[in-house]
Coordinates of C-alpha atoms and ligand atoms in Angstrom, one line a residue:
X1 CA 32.5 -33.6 -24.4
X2 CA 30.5 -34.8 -21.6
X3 CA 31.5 -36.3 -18.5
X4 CA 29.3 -37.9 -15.9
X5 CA 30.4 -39.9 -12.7
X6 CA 30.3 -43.7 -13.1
X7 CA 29.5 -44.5 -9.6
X8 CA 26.2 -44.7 -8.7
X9 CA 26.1 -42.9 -5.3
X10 CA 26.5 -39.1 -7.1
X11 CA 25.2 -38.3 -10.3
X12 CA 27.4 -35.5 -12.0
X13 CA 27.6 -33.6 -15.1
X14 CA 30.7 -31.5 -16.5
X15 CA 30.7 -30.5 -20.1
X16 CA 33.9 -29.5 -21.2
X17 CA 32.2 -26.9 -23.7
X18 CA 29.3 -25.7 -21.3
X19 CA 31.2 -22.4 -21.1
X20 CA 32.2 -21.3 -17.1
X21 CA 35.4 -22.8 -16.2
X22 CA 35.3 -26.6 -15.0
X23 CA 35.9 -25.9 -11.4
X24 CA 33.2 -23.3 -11.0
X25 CA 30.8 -26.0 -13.0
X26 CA 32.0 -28.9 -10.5
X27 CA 31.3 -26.3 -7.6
X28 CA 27.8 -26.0 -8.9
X29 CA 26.7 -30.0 -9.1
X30 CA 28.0 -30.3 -6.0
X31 CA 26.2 -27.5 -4.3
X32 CA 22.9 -28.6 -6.1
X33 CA 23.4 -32.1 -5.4
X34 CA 23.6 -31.5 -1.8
X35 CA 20.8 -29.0 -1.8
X36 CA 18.3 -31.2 -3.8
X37 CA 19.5 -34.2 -0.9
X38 CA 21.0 -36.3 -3.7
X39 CA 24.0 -35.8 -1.3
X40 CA 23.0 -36.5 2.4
X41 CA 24.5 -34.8 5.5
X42 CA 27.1 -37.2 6.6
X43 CA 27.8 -38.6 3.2
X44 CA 31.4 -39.4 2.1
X45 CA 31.9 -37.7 -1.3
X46 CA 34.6 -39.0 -3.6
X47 CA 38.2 -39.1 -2.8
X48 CA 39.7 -36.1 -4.9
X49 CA 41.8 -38.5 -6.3
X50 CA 38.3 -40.6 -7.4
X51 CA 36.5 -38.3 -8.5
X52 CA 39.4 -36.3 -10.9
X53 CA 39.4 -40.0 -12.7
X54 CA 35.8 -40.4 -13.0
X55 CA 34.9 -36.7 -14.6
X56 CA 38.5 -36.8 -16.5
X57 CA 39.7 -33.5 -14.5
X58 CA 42.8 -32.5 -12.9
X59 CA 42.9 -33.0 -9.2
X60 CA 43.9 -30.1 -8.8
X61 CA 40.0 -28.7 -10.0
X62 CA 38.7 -31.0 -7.5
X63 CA 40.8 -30.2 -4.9
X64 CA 40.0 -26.5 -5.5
X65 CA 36.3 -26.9 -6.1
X66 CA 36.1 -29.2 -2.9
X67 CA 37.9 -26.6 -1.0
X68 CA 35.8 -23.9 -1.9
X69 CA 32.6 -25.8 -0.9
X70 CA 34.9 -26.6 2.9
X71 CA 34.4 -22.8 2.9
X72 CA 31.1 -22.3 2.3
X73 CA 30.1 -24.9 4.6
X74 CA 28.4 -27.1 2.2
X75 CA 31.3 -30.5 3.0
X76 CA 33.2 -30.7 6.1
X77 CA 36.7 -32.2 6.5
X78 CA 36.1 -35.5 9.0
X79 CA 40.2 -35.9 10.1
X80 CA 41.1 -39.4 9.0
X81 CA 37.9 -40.0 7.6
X82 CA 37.7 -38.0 4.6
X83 CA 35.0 -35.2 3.4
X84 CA 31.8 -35.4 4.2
X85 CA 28.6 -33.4 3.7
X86 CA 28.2 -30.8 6.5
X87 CA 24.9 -29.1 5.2
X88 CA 21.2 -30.5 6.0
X89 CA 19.2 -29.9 3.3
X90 CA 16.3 -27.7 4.8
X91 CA 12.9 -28.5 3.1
X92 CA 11.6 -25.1 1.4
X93 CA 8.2 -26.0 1.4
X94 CA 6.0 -22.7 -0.2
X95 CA 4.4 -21.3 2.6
X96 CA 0.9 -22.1 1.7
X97 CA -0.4 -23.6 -1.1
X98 CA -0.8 -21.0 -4.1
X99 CA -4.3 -20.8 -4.3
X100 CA -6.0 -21.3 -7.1
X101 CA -7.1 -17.9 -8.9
X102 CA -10.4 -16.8 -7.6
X103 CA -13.2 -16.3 -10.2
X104 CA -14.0 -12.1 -9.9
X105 CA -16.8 -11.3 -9.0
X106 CA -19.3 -10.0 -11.2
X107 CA -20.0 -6.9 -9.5
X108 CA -17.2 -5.5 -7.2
X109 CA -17.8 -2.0 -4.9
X110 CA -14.5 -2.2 -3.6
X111 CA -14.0 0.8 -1.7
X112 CA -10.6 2.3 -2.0
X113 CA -9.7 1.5 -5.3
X114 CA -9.3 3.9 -8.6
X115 CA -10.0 2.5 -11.9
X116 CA -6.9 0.5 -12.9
X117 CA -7.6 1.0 -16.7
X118 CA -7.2 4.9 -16.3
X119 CA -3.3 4.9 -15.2
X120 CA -1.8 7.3 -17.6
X121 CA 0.2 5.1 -19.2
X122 CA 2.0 6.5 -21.9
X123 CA 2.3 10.2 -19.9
X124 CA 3.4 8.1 -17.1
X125 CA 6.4 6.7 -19.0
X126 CA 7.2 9.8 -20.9
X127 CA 7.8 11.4 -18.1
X128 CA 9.8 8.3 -15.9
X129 CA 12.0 8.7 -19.7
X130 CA 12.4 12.8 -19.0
X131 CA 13.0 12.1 -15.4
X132 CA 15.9 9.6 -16.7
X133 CA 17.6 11.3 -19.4
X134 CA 18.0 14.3 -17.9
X135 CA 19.4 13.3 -14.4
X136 CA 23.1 14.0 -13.5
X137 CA 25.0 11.2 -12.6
X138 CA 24.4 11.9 -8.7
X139 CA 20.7 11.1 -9.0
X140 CA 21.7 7.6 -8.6
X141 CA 23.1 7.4 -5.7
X142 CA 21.7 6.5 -2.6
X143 CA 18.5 8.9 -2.1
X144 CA 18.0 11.3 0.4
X145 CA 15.3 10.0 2.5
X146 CA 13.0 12.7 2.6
X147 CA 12.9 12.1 -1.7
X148 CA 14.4 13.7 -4.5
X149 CA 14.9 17.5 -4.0
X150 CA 13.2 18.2 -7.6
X151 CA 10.0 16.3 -7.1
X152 CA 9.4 17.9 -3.1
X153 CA 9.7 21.2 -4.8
X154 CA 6.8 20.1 -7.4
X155 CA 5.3 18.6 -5.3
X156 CA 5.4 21.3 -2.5
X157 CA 4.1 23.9 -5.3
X158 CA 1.0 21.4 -6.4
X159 CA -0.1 21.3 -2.7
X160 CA 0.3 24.9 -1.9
X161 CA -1.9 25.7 -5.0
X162 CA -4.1 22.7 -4.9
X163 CA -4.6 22.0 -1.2
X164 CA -4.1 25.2 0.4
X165 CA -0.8 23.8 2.5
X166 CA 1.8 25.6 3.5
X167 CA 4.4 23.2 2.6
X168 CA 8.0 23.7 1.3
X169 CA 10.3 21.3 -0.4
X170 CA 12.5 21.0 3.2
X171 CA 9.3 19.6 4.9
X172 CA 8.3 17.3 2.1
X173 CA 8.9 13.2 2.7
X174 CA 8.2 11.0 0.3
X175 CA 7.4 6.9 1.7
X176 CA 6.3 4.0 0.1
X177 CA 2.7 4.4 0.5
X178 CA 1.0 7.0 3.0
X179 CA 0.7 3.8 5.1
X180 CA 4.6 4.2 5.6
X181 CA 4.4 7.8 6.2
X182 CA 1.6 7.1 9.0
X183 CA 3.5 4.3 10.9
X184 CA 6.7 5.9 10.8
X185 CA 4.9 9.6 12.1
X186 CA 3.6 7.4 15.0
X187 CA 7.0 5.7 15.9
X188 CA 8.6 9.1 15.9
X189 CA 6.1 10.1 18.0
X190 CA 6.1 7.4 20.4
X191 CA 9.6 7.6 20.9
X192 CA 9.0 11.7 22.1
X193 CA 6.5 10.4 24.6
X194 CA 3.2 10.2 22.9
X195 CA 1.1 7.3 24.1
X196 CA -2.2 8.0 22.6
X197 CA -3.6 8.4 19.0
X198 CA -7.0 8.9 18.9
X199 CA -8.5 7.1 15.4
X200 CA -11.8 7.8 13.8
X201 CA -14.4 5.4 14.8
X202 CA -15.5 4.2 11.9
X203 CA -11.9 4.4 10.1
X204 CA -9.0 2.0 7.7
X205 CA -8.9 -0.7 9.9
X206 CA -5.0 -1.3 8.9
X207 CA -4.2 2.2 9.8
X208 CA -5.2 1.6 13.1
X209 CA -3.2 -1.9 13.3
X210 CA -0.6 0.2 12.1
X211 CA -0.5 2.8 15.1
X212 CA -0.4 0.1 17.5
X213 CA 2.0 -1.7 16.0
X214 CA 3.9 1.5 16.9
X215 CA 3.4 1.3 20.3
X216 CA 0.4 3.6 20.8
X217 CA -2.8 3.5 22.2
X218 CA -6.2 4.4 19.8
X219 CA -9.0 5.6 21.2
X220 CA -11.9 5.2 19.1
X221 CA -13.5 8.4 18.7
X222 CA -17.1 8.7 17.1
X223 CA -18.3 10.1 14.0
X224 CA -21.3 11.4 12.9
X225 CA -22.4 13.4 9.6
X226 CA -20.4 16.3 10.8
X227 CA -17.3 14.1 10.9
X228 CA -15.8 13.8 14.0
X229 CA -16.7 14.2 17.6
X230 CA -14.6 17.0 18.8
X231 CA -16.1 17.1 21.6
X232 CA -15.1 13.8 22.5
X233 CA -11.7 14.0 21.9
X234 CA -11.4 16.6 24.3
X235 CA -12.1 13.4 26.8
X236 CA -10.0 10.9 25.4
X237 CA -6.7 12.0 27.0
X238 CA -4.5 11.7 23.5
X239 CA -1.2 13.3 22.3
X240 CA -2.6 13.0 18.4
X241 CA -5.3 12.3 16.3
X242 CA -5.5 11.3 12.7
X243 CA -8.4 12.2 10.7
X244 CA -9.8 12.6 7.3
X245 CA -11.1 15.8 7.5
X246 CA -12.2 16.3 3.4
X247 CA -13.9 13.4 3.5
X248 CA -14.0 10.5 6.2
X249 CA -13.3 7.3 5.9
X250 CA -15.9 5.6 5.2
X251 CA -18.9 7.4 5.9
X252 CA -17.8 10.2 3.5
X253 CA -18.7 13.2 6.1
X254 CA -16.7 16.6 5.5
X255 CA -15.7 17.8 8.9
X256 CA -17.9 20.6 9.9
X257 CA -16.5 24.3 10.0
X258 CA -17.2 24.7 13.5
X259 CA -15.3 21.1 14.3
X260 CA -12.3 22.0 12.3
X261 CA -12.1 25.1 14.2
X262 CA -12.7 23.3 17.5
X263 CA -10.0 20.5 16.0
X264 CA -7.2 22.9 15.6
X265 CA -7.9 24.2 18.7
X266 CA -7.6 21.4 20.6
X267 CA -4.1 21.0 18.9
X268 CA -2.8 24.2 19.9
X269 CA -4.1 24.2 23.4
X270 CA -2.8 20.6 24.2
X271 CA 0.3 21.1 21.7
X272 CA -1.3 17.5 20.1
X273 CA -0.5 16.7 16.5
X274 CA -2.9 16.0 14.2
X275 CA -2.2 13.7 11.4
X276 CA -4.7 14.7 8.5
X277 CA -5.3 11.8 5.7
X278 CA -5.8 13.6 3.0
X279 CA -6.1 10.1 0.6
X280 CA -8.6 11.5 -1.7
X281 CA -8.6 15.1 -2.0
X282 CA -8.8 15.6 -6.1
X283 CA -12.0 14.2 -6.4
X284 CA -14.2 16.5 -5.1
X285 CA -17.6 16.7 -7.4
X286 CA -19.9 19.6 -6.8
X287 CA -17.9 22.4 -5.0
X288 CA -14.2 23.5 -4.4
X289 CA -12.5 21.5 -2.4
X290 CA -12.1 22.5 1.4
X291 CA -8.4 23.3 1.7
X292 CA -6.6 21.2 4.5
X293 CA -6.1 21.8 7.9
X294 CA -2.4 22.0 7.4
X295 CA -2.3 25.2 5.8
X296 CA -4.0 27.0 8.8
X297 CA -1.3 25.4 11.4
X298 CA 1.6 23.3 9.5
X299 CA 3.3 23.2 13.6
X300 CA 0.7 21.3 14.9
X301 CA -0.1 18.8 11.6
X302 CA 1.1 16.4 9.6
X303 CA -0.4 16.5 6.3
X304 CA -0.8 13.1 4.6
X305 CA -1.2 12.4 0.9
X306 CA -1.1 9.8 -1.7
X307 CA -1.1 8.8 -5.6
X308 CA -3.1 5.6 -4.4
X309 CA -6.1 7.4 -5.9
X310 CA -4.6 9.5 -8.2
X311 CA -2.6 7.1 -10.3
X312 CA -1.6 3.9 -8.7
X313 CA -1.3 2.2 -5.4
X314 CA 1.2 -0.4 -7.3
X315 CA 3.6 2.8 -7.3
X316 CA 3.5 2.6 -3.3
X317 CA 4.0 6.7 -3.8
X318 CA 2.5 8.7 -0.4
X319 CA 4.4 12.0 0.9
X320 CA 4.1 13.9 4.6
X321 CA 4.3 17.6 4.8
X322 CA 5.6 17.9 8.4
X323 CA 6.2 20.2 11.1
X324 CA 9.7 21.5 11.1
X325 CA 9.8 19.8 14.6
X326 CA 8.8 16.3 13.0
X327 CA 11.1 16.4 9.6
X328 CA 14.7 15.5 10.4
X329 CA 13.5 12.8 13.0
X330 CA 11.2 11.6 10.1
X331 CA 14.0 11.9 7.6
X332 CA 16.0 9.7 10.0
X333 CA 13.2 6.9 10.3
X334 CA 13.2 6.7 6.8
X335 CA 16.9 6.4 6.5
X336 CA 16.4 3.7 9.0
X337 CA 13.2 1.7 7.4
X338 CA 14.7 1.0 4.1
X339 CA 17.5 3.9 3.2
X340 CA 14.6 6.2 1.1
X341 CA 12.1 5.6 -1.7
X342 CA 12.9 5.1 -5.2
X343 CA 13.7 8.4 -6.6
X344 CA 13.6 7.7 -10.3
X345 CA 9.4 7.9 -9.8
X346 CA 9.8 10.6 -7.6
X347 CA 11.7 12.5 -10.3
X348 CA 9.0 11.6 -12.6
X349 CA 5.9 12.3 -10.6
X350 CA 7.7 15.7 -10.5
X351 CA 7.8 15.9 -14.3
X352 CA 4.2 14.8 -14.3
X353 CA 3.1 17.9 -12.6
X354 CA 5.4 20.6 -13.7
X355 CA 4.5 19.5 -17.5
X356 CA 0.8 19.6 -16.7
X357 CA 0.0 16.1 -17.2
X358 CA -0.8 15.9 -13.5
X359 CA -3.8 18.3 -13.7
X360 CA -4.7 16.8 -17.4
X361 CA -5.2 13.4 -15.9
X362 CA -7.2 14.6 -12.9
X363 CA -9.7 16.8 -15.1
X364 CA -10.2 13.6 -17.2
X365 CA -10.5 10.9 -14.1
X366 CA -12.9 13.4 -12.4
X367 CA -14.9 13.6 -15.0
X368 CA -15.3 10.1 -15.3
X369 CA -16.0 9.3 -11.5
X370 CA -18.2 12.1 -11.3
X371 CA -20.4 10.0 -14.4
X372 CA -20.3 6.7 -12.4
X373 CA -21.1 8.5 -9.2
X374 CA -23.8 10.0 -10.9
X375 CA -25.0 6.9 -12.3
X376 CA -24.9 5.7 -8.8
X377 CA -27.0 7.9 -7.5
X378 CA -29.3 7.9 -10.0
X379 CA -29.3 3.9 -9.6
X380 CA -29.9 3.7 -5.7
X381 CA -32.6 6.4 -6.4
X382 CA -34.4 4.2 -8.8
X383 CA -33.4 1.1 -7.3
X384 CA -33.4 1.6 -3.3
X385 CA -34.8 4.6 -2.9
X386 CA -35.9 4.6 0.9
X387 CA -31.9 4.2 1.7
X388 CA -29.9 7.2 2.9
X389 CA -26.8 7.5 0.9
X390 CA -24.0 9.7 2.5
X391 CA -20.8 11.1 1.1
X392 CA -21.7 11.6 -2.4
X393 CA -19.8 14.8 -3.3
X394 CA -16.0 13.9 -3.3
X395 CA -14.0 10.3 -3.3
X396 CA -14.2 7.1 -5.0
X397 CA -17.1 5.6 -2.5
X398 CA -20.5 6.7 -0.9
X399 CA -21.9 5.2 2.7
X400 CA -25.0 3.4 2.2
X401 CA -27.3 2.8 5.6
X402 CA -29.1 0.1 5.9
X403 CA -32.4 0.2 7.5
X404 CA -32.5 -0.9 11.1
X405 CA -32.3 -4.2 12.4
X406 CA -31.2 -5.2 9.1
X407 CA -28.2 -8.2 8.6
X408 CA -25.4 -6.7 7.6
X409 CA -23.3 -9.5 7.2
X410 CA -25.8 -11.8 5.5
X411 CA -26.7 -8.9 3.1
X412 CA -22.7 -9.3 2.3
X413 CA -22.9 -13.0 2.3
X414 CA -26.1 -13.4 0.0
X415 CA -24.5 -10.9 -2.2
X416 CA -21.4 -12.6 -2.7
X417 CA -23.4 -15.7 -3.8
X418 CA -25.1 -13.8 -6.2
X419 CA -21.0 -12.7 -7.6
X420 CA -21.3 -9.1 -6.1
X421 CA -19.2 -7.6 -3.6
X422 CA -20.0 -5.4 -1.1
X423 CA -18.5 -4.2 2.3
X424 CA -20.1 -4.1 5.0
X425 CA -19.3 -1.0 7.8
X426 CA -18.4 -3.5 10.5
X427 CA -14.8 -4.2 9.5
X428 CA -14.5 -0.7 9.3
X429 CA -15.6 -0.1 13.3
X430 CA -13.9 -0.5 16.6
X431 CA -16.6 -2.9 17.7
X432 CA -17.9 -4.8 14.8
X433 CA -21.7 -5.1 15.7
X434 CA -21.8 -1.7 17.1
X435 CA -23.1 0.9 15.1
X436 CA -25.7 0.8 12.8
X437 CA -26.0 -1.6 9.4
X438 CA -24.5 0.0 6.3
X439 CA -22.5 -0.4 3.6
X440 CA -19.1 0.9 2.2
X441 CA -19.7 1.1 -1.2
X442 CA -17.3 2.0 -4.2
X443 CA -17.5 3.0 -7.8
X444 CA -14.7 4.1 -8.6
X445 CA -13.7 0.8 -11.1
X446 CA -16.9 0.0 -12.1
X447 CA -18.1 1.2 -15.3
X448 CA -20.8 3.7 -15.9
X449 CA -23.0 1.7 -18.0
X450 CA -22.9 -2.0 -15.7
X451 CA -24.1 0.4 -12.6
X452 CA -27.3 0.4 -13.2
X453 CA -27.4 -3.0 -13.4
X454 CA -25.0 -3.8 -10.2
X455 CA -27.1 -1.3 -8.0
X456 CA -30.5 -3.1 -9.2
X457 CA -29.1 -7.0 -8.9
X458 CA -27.7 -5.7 -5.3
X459 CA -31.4 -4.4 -4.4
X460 CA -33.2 -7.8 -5.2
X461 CA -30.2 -9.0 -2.5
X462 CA -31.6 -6.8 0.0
X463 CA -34.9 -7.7 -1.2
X464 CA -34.1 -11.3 -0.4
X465 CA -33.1 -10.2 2.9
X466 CA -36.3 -8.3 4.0
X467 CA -34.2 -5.1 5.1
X468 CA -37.0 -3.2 2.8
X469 CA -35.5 -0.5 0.6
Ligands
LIG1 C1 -8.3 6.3 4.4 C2 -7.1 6.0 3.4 N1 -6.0 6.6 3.6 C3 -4.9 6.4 2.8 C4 -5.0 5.5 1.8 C5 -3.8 5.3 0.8 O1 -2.9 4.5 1.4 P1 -1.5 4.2 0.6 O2 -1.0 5.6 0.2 O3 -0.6 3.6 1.6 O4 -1.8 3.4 -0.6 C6 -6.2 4.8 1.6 C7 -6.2 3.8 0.5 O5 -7.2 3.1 0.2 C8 -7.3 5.0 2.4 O6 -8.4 4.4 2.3

C-alpha cells in the first residue's frame, strides 16, 4: 500500500512493499525533499507524532529516521521550537553548458593521434582475460607504485631489445600517461634543487605548462633540422633538459650524432638529467631506429615512453626508466599522486608482449602508417610541390613549411571553413609569431585513399591564400 502525506507543505511517498525498510525509505524522501528545496532551510517539518499519523508508521520510524537525518545534518533540533531544516540547498548548476556536439571536420591532420580503429581489440582483451585469470589473490591489492612486478619485467625486456635501454624491472614506473611520469620527474626534481628545465623550442605546449606547474623554470632552447641546439644549452644555465631525441616534436628532426654526443656530455659534465620523450619510437619507416640515449648513460636520463601511439591514449599507460638515484623518490610521488596505476592493464600489456602480440600489432600498424605517409608524400609532391616537408621517416606527423611571409593562422582559419584541420606551428612555439610559417601536420588517422584528396582540397586553401606552393 501506498502512503503519501496529506498536508500540503511536504509531499511524501512510503510504499509499504517498495522493498528497503520504511525508516530507511522515510530517510530518503526527506533527504531528497530537502535537497531538491521542496523543504526550505528553516522549515518546521512535521511533529513525529504528525507525521507517524499521516504515512500510517510507528513513531518510533519517525523518530529514528528524523534522528538519523539530526546526524547527518540535514534537520536541526530548534529547543522548544521543534525540528527544522538545517541544510541550504546548494544550486548544482553544470559547470558550463554541455556543448552541443561539434560537426567533425571533414579532413582532420591532428598531430599526435594513432588511428583509433586499429586498437587491437580482441588481443587486447584476451590478454586483460590471461592477465585476470591467472593472478593470485595478492594482485588485487593496493599496487605497488612503480606497477606490477610482471609487466616492468616485460616491459624492461621489450625496451632493452627494442630501444637499446638499459633498463631493469627495479627502475621501471609505470603512470597514467607519460604526462604523469614527466610532471612528477620535475617535482622530484624540484624538490632536490633543480630550478631549470630547458624545453625544446618548438615542443608539446602542455608538457611545458606541466614543468612549470612544478615549479621550474623552461628555457626555450632552439631547434633546427639537426634537432636541438646543444650549443645553446650549454648557455642556458639548466639542471635538465627534456628532449625528443628520435624524432622531435613537431618538426620531426632526429638529433644529429654529433649533438647527442655533445648532449650527453653536457649531462655528465654538469651532472644535469636529461629527460628523453621517447613518445613515438616504433614507427620508424625507412631505417632502424636510433636506439635512445638512455642506454648509453641510464644515471644521467630518464627515459620516457608511452602506449599513446602504440595502442591507446584512453589507456592513460606511459612508464619511466630511471636512474637508480631518481626511482624510490619517484616511487614515492606516485604513492603520493594517486596510490599507483591500475595494474590489471599493466598485467596485460605484459601479456601483450611476452605472447607476441605486442610486436604483431606494431608490424601491422607500421605498415599501415608507412602507406598513408607514403600517400602523403606522394600527395604534397603532386599537390604542393615547392613546400619543404620535414620529418618523414618515423612518427605519425611530418612538418610542413610554409613559404615566407605567408599567414599561418589564416591558412588554419580558411581551412577550417573549408571542414579541414590543420595546425599551425605557433601553438607549438615559445613565442607564437616567432619562427617561421609551417604546419604540424598528421596522418596517422586518416585513411590512405581520402589523402590524396585532403592534401589537394588543403592546397587550393593555400592557393586561396597566395602563400604560392
Ligand atoms: C611529444 C609527446 N610526448 C608524449 C606524448 C604522450 O603523452 P601521454 O603518454 O601522456 O599520452 C605525446 C602525445 O601526443 C607527445 O606528443
Amino acid at each position: 500500500m501506498n502512503r503519501t502525506t496529506s498536508g500540503g507543505e511536504l509531499l511524501l511517498s512510503i510504499a509499504r512493499r517498495r522493498g528497503g525498510s520504511l525508516r530507511v525509505q522515510l530517510e530518503r524522501e526527506l533527504r531528497l525533499a530537502i535537497q531538491q528545496g521542496r523543504l526550505k532551510a528553516n522549515a518546521l517539518v512535521p511533529s513525529t507524532r504528525a507525521l507517524a499519523s499521516d504515512l500510517g508508521l510507528s513513531r518510533g520510524v519517525v523518530v529514528e529516521a528524523y534522528e538519523q537525518l539530526l546526524a547527518e545534518g540535514y534537520l536541526r533540533a530548534a529547543r522548544g521550537s521543534g525540528t527544522r531544516v538545517a541544510f541550504r540547498r546548494a544550486d548544482v548548476e553544470p559547470l558550463e553548458a554541455s556543448k552541443s556536439a561539434e560537426t567533425p571536420p571533414k579532413y582532420d591532420f591532428r598531430p599526435g593521434l594513432p588511428d583509433l580503429e586499429l586498437f587491437p581489440r580482441r588481443t587486447w582483451l584476451m590478454a586483460m582475460r590471461r592477465a585476470l585469470a591467472g593472478a593470485p589473490d595478492s594482485a588485487f591489492d593496493y599496487p605497488d607504485p612503480r606497477g606490477a612486478p610482471p609487466a616492468r619485467e616485460a616491459l624492461a625486456a621489450y625496451l632493452n631489445r627494442v630501444r637499446a635501454t638499459r633498463a631493469h624491472a627495479d627502475n621501471v614506473v609505470f603512470f597514467n600517461g607519460s604526462a604523469q611520469g614527466i610532471g612528477l620527474v620535475c617535482r622530484l626534481l624540484r624538490e632536490r634543487g633543480a630550478r631549470k628545465l630547458a624545453v625544446e623550442d618548438p615542443g608539446h605546449a602542455d608538457q611545458c605548462t606541466d614543468i612549470q606547474a612544478a615549479g621550474l623554470a623552461t628555457p626555450r632552447i632552439p631547434v633546427d633540422e639537426r634537432g636541438l641546439t646543444v650549443d645553446r644549452l650549454e648557455r642556458a644555465d639548466a639542471d635538465a633538459v627534456l628532449v625528443t631525441p628520435a624524432h622531435q616534436f613537431p618538426t620531426g628532426a632526429a638529433l644529429a650524432p654529433e649533438r647527442r654526443a655533445a648532449l650527453l656530455e653536457w649531462a655528465e659534465r654538469r651532472r644535469a638529467i636529461i629527460i628523453e620523450d621517447d613518445y613515438d619510437a616504433e614507427y620508424r619507416y625507412d631505417r632502424e631506429p636510433v636506439g635512445a640515449l638512455q642506454g648509453l648513460t641510464p644515471e644521467r636520463v630518464v627515459y620516457v615512453g608511452s602506449a599513446s601511439k602504440t595502442l591507446s591514449p584512453a589507456l592513460r599507460m606511459g612508464w619511466v626508466v630511471a636512474p637508480r638515484a631518481l626511482v624510490s623518490g619517484l616511487a614515492d610521488a606516485k604513492l603520493h599522486a594517486d596510490r599507483g596505476s591500475p595494474a590489471p592493464e599493466q598485467v596485460a600489456l605484459g601479456e601483450f608482449i611476452e605472447s607476441g602480440e605486442f610486436d604483431r600489432h606494431i608490424r601491422r600498424t607500421r605498415s599501415i602508417y608507412r602507406k598513408r605517409r607514403d600517400a602523403l608524400s606522394a600527395a604534397l609532391k603532386k599537390h604542393l610541390p615547392r613546400l619543404r616537408v620535414h620529418g618523414v621517416a618515423a612518427g605519425l606527423h611530418v612538418y610542413i613549411e610554409l613559404p615566407a611571409g605567408a599567414n599561418e593562422r589564416a591558412i588554419v582559419d580558411a581551412a577550417q571553413q573549408r571542414s579541414i584541420r590543420v595546425y599551425g606551428a605557433a601553438s607549438y612555439r615559445a613565442r607564437p609569431s616567432a619562427g617561421p610559417p609551417a604546419l604540424v601536420v598528421g596522418y596517422g588517422a586518416l585513411r590512405e585513399e581520402r589523402i590524396d584528396e585532403a592534401v589537394r582540397q588543403l592546397a587550393r586553401v593555400l592557393r586561396g591564400n597566395r602563400s604560392g606552393d
